[in-house]
Amino acid sequence: MNAVALHRSPWVRARDRFASVLLVAGLALPATVLAQALNLINGDVTEKIALSDLRDISDTSFTLYDPYQGREVEMQGVAFQTFLIDHFGQVPPALHFTAWDDYEVTLEEWDDPNWYLITLEDGAPLTLRSRGPVRLVERDYGDRDVESLREFNDWIWMIRSIEAKW
C-alpha cells in the first residue's frame, strides 16, 4: 500500500488553527464573561451588583489561615451582616445561595458579624479558578481544628446569586 501525503495550503492550515482557537475561546469565555455580577434576589426583584462595585466596597482586610489552601491568606471583603442589611433592609431568616458550578444550598442564621463576603485574596480579585468571584468565609474559627476540613463546610465558594428567603 502506498502512502500519499496530503498537501494543504498555508491558508487551509491557518483556517484550521483559527477554528481551533475559536473553539477553545468559546469554551472558556462564557464562564469569564458571565462572572461579572452578583445577583441578589428578593422575591420578584433581582439586583445585579457589578463585581467591580463589590470590590470597591470591600473595606475590610485580614489575614487568616485558609484550611483549604493550607496557608495564611490575606483576604479582603465586606462584613456579610452589613451587606445584607444594606441590600435587603435587614438580615433575612434564610438565604439561598447558587454557585457558578450550580451548587445550591439554603442556610439560616446569618445575623453574625463573623462572616465576610470576600472579593480579593492576596491583593488580587478572586476568579472562578480561585473559588471566586465571591466567597463567604468566617473571620474567626473559634476552637475548630483547621486540619479538619469538615469543620469548614459552611464556607461558600463561587457565589453567583444570593436569594432572601422570608
PDB file of C-alpha atoms in Angstrom:
ATOM      1  CA  MET A   1       0.000   0.000   0.000  1.00  0.00           C
ATOM      2  CA  ASN A   2       1.369   3.403  -0.931  1.00  0.00           C
ATOM      3  CA  ALA A   3       1.066   6.314   1.471  1.00  0.00           C
ATOM      4  CA  VAL A   4       0.331   9.673  -0.032  1.00  0.00           C
ATOM      5  CA  ALA A   5       0.923  12.821   1.970  1.00  0.00           C
ATOM      6  CA  LEU A   6      -1.864  15.346   1.701  1.00  0.00           C
ATOM      7  CA  HIS A   7      -0.620  18.790   0.899  1.00  0.00           C
ATOM      8  CA  ARG A   8      -2.639  21.553   2.468  1.00  0.00           C
ATOM      9  CA  SER A   9      -2.133  25.148   1.614  1.00  0.00           C
ATOM     10  CA  PRO A  10      -0.962  27.610   4.272  1.00  0.00           C
ATOM     11  CA  TRP A  11      -4.412  29.208   4.121  1.00  0.00           C
ATOM     12  CA  VAL A  12      -6.141  25.945   4.995  1.00  0.00           C
ATOM     13  CA  ARG A  13      -3.738  25.354   7.891  1.00  0.00           C
ATOM     14  CA  ALA A  14      -4.283  28.909   9.123  1.00  0.00           C
ATOM     15  CA  ARG A  15      -8.061  28.479   8.881  1.00  0.00           C
ATOM     16  CA  ASP A  16      -7.867  25.236  10.865  1.00  0.00           C
ATOM     17  CA  ARG A  17      -5.719  26.860  13.563  1.00  0.00           C
ATOM     18  CA  PHE A  18      -8.089  29.825  13.759  1.00  0.00           C
ATOM     19  CA  ALA A  19     -11.069  27.474  14.121  1.00  0.00           C
ATOM     20  CA  SER A  20      -9.267  25.661  16.963  1.00  0.00           C
ATOM     21  CA  VAL A  21      -8.579  28.947  18.759  1.00  0.00           C
ATOM     22  CA  LEU A  22     -12.214  29.972  18.401  1.00  0.00           C
ATOM     23  CA  LEU A  23     -13.353  26.626  19.766  1.00  0.00           C
ATOM     24  CA  VAL A  24     -11.103  26.891  22.834  1.00  0.00           C
ATOM     25  CA  ALA A  25     -12.099  30.525  23.405  1.00  0.00           C
ATOM     26  CA  GLY A  26     -15.753  29.639  23.005  1.00  0.00           C
ATOM     27  CA  LEU A  27     -15.483  27.005  25.710  1.00  0.00           C
ATOM     28  CA  ALA A  28     -13.557  29.192  28.163  1.00  0.00           C
ATOM     29  CA  LEU A  29     -15.118  32.583  27.505  1.00  0.00           C
ATOM     30  CA  PRO A  30     -18.719  32.131  28.688  1.00  0.00           C
ATOM     31  CA  ALA A  31     -17.748  31.470  32.308  1.00  0.00           C
ATOM     32  CA  THR A  32     -15.478  34.509  32.468  1.00  0.00           C
ATOM     33  CA  VAL A  33     -17.856  36.790  30.589  1.00  0.00           C
ATOM     34  CA  LEU A  34     -20.830  35.847  32.756  1.00  0.00           C
ATOM     35  CA  ALA A  35     -18.967  36.151  36.067  1.00  0.00           C
ATOM     36  CA  GLN A  36     -19.240  39.934  36.097  1.00  0.00           C
ATOM     37  CA  ALA A  37     -22.008  40.441  38.665  1.00  0.00           C
ATOM     38  CA  LEU A  38     -23.507  39.040  41.833  1.00  0.00           C
ATOM     39  CA  ASN A  39     -27.292  38.571  41.704  1.00  0.00           C
ATOM     40  CA  LEU A  40     -29.276  39.483  44.808  1.00  0.00           C
ATOM     41  CA  ILE A  41     -32.810  38.116  44.682  1.00  0.00           C
ATOM     42  CA  ASN A  42     -35.586  39.428  46.904  1.00  0.00           C
ATOM     43  CA  GLY A  43     -38.918  37.970  45.836  1.00  0.00           C
ATOM     44  CA  ASP A  44     -39.556  39.034  42.237  1.00  0.00           C
ATOM     45  CA  VAL A  45     -36.766  41.640  42.261  1.00  0.00           C
ATOM     46  CA  THR A  46     -33.229  40.779  41.137  1.00  0.00           C
ATOM     47  CA  GLU A  47     -30.463  43.297  41.730  1.00  0.00           C
ATOM     48  CA  LYS A  48     -27.215  42.824  39.858  1.00  0.00           C
ATOM     49  CA  ILE A  49     -24.168  44.139  41.673  1.00  0.00           C
ATOM     50  CA  ALA A  50     -21.120  44.535  39.455  1.00  0.00           C
ATOM     51  CA  LEU A  51     -18.127  42.697  40.858  1.00  0.00           C
ATOM     52  CA  SER A  52     -16.057  45.861  40.414  1.00  0.00           C
ATOM     53  CA  ASP A  53     -18.543  47.728  42.653  1.00  0.00           C
ATOM     54  CA  LEU A  54     -18.432  44.917  45.191  1.00  0.00           C
ATOM     55  CA  ARG A  55     -14.628  45.086  45.244  1.00  0.00           C
ATOM     56  CA  ASP A  56     -14.836  48.857  45.737  1.00  0.00           C
ATOM     57  CA  ILE A  57     -16.892  48.449  48.925  1.00  0.00           C
ATOM     58  CA  SER A  58     -14.686  45.619  50.229  1.00  0.00           C
ATOM     59  CA  ASP A  59     -13.280  47.734  53.030  1.00  0.00           C
ATOM     60  CA  THR A  60     -12.039  45.091  55.480  1.00  0.00           C
ATOM     61  CA  SER A  61      -8.741  43.242  55.156  1.00  0.00           C
ATOM     62  CA  PHE A  62      -7.485  40.484  57.402  1.00  0.00           C
ATOM     63  CA  THR A  63      -5.100  37.567  57.291  1.00  0.00           C
ATOM     64  CA  LEU A  64      -6.220  34.107  58.251  1.00  0.00           C
ATOM     65  CA  TYR A  65      -5.204  30.522  57.785  1.00  0.00           C
ATOM     66  CA  ASP A  66      -7.192  29.098  54.874  1.00  0.00           C
ATOM     67  CA  PRO A  67      -7.597  25.397  55.684  1.00  0.00           C
ATOM     68  CA  TYR A  68      -8.329  24.573  52.024  1.00  0.00           C
ATOM     69  CA  GLN A  69      -5.080  26.113  50.800  1.00  0.00           C
ATOM     70  CA  GLY A  70      -3.057  25.146  53.853  1.00  0.00           C
ATOM     71  CA  ARG A  71      -1.532  28.616  54.231  1.00  0.00           C
ATOM     72  CA  GLU A  72      -2.015  32.123  55.572  1.00  0.00           C
ATOM     73  CA  VAL A  73      -4.029  34.248  53.132  1.00  0.00           C
ATOM     74  CA  GLU A  74      -4.791  37.957  53.108  1.00  0.00           C
ATOM     75  CA  MET A  75      -8.496  38.347  52.393  1.00  0.00           C
ATOM     76  CA  GLN A  76     -10.418  41.494  51.607  1.00  0.00           C
ATOM     77  CA  GLY A  77     -14.162  41.833  51.656  1.00  0.00           C
ATOM     78  CA  VAL A  78     -17.225  43.295  53.290  1.00  0.00           C
ATOM     79  CA  ALA A  79     -18.978  42.275  56.506  1.00  0.00           C
ATOM     80  CA  PHE A  80     -21.793  39.992  55.342  1.00  0.00           C
ATOM     81  CA  GLN A  81     -24.263  41.099  58.023  1.00  0.00           C
ATOM     82  CA  THR A  82     -23.829  44.751  56.995  1.00  0.00           C
ATOM     83  CA  PHE A  83     -24.059  43.827  53.310  1.00  0.00           C
ATOM     84  CA  LEU A  84     -27.369  42.025  53.873  1.00  0.00           C
ATOM     85  CA  ILE A  85     -28.854  44.927  55.826  1.00  0.00           C
ATOM     86  CA  ASP A  86     -27.742  47.406  53.136  1.00  0.00           C
ATOM     87  CA  HIS A  87     -29.354  45.385  50.346  1.00  0.00           C
ATOM     88  CA  PHE A  88     -32.348  43.655  51.965  1.00  0.00           C
ATOM     89  CA  GLY A  89     -33.163  46.163  54.736  1.00  0.00           C
ATOM     90  CA  GLN A  90     -32.498  43.506  57.370  1.00  0.00           C
ATOM     91  CA  VAL A  91     -30.891  40.095  57.665  1.00  0.00           C
ATOM     92  CA  PRO A  92     -33.278  37.573  56.077  1.00  0.00           C
ATOM     93  CA  PRO A  93     -34.130  34.488  58.161  1.00  0.00           C
ATOM     94  CA  ALA A  94     -32.644  32.231  55.459  1.00  0.00           C
ATOM     95  CA  LEU A  95     -30.565  32.674  52.314  1.00  0.00           C
ATOM     96  CA  HIS A  96     -30.440  30.510  49.219  1.00  0.00           C
ATOM     97  CA  PHE A  97     -27.017  30.516  47.553  1.00  0.00           C
ATOM     98  CA  THR A  98     -26.333  29.434  43.978  1.00  0.00           C
ATOM     99  CA  ALA A  99     -22.732  28.965  42.859  1.00  0.00           C
ATOM    100  CA  TRP A 100     -21.214  29.136  39.385  1.00  0.00           C
ATOM    101  CA  ASP A 101     -20.789  25.349  39.404  1.00  0.00           C
ATOM    102  CA  ASP A 102     -24.577  25.027  40.030  1.00  0.00           C
ATOM    103  CA  TYR A 103     -24.113  24.080  43.693  1.00  0.00           C
ATOM    104  CA  GLU A 104     -27.158  25.277  45.672  1.00  0.00           C
ATOM    105  CA  VAL A 105     -27.780  25.481  49.395  1.00  0.00           C
ATOM    106  CA  THR A 106     -30.188  27.261  51.721  1.00  0.00           C
ATOM    107  CA  LEU A 107     -28.805  28.230  55.121  1.00  0.00           C
ATOM    108  CA  GLU A 108     -30.199  30.136  58.097  1.00  0.00           C
ATOM    109  CA  GLU A 109     -28.984  32.427  60.883  1.00  0.00           C
ATOM    110  CA  TRP A 110     -26.659  34.867  59.108  1.00  0.00           C
ATOM    111  CA  ASP A 111     -27.051  37.543  61.765  1.00  0.00           C
ATOM    112  CA  ASP A 112     -23.432  37.031  62.806  1.00  0.00           C
ATOM    113  CA  PRO A 113     -20.729  39.696  62.356  1.00  0.00           C
ATOM    114  CA  ASN A 114     -18.081  36.976  61.955  1.00  0.00           C
ATOM    115  CA  TRP A 115     -18.914  36.283  58.256  1.00  0.00           C
ATOM    116  CA  TYR A 116     -17.358  38.157  55.338  1.00  0.00           C
ATOM    117  CA  LEU A 117     -18.132  38.310  51.651  1.00  0.00           C
ATOM    118  CA  ILE A 118     -14.629  38.047  50.147  1.00  0.00           C
ATOM    119  CA  THR A 119     -13.753  39.525  46.749  1.00  0.00           C
ATOM    120  CA  LEU A 120      -9.946  39.749  46.866  1.00  0.00           C
ATOM    121  CA  GLU A 121      -7.253  37.358  48.030  1.00  0.00           C
ATOM    122  CA  ASP A 122      -3.620  38.375  48.488  1.00  0.00           C
ATOM    123  CA  GLY A 123      -4.468  41.645  46.715  1.00  0.00           C
ATOM    124  CA  ALA A 124      -5.883  40.023  43.573  1.00  0.00           C
ATOM    125  CA  PRO A 125      -9.549  39.702  42.558  1.00  0.00           C
ATOM    126  CA  LEU A 126     -10.980  36.228  43.026  1.00  0.00           C
ATOM    127  CA  THR A 127     -11.722  34.335  39.835  1.00  0.00           C
ATOM    128  CA  LEU A 128     -13.692  31.186  39.152  1.00  0.00           C
ATOM    129  CA  ARG A 129     -10.394  29.320  39.160  1.00  0.00           C
ATOM    130  CA  SER A 130      -9.608  30.636  42.674  1.00  0.00           C
ATOM    131  CA  ARG A 131     -13.075  29.722  44.020  1.00  0.00           C
ATOM    132  CA  GLY A 132     -14.490  33.171  43.348  1.00  0.00           C
ATOM    133  CA  PRO A 133     -15.509  35.666  42.138  1.00  0.00           C
ATOM    134  CA  VAL A 134     -17.235  35.950  45.526  1.00  0.00           C
ATOM    135  CA  ARG A 135     -16.688  33.733  48.540  1.00  0.00           C
ATOM    136  CA  LEU A 136     -18.255  33.653  52.015  1.00  0.00           C
ATOM    137  CA  VAL A 137     -15.868  32.864  54.885  1.00  0.00           C
ATOM    138  CA  GLU A 138     -15.669  33.144  58.648  1.00  0.00           C
ATOM    139  CA  ARG A 139     -13.102  35.501  60.100  1.00  0.00           C
ATOM    140  CA  ASP A 140     -12.827  33.764  63.474  1.00  0.00           C
ATOM    141  CA  TYR A 141     -12.794  29.962  63.701  1.00  0.00           C
ATOM    142  CA  GLY A 142     -13.160  29.719  67.433  1.00  0.00           C
ATOM    143  CA  ASP A 143     -11.738  26.418  68.666  1.00  0.00           C
ATOM    144  CA  ARG A 144     -12.262  24.430  65.438  1.00  0.00           C
ATOM    145  CA  ASP A 145      -9.444  22.263  64.115  1.00  0.00           C
ATOM    146  CA  VAL A 146      -8.046  23.743  60.881  1.00  0.00           C
ATOM    147  CA  GLU A 147      -6.840  20.282  59.875  1.00  0.00           C
ATOM    148  CA  SER A 148     -10.445  19.021  59.698  1.00  0.00           C
ATOM    149  CA  LEU A 149     -11.962  20.465  56.526  1.00  0.00           C
ATOM    150  CA  ARG A 150     -15.397  19.174  57.546  1.00  0.00           C
ATOM    151  CA  GLU A 151     -15.490  21.875  60.186  1.00  0.00           C
ATOM    152  CA  PHE A 152     -15.435  24.484  57.413  1.00  0.00           C
ATOM    153  CA  ASN A 153     -18.138  23.095  55.134  1.00  0.00           C
ATOM    154  CA  ASP A 154     -20.296  26.194  55.654  1.00  0.00           C
ATOM    155  CA  TRP A 155     -17.868  28.337  53.646  1.00  0.00           C
ATOM    156  CA  ILE A 156     -19.483  29.029  50.287  1.00  0.00           C
ATOM    157  CA  TRP A 157     -17.428  29.492  47.123  1.00  0.00           C
ATOM    158  CA  MET A 158     -18.054  30.743  43.609  1.00  0.00           C
ATOM    159  CA  ILE A 159     -21.227  32.590  44.616  1.00  0.00           C
ATOM    160  CA  ARG A 160     -23.374  33.609  41.644  1.00  0.00           C
ATOM    161  CA  SER A 161     -26.552  34.611  43.477  1.00  0.00           C
ATOM    162  CA  ILE A 162     -27.956  35.150  46.950  1.00  0.00           C
ATOM    163  CA  GLU A 163     -31.708  34.893  47.415  1.00  0.00           C
ATOM    164  CA  ALA A 164     -33.516  36.137  50.532  1.00  0.00           C
ATOM    165  CA  LYS A 165     -35.978  33.592  51.971  1.00  0.00           C
ATOM    166  CA  TRP A 166     -38.592  35.305  54.133  1.00  0.00           C
TER     167      TRP A 166
END
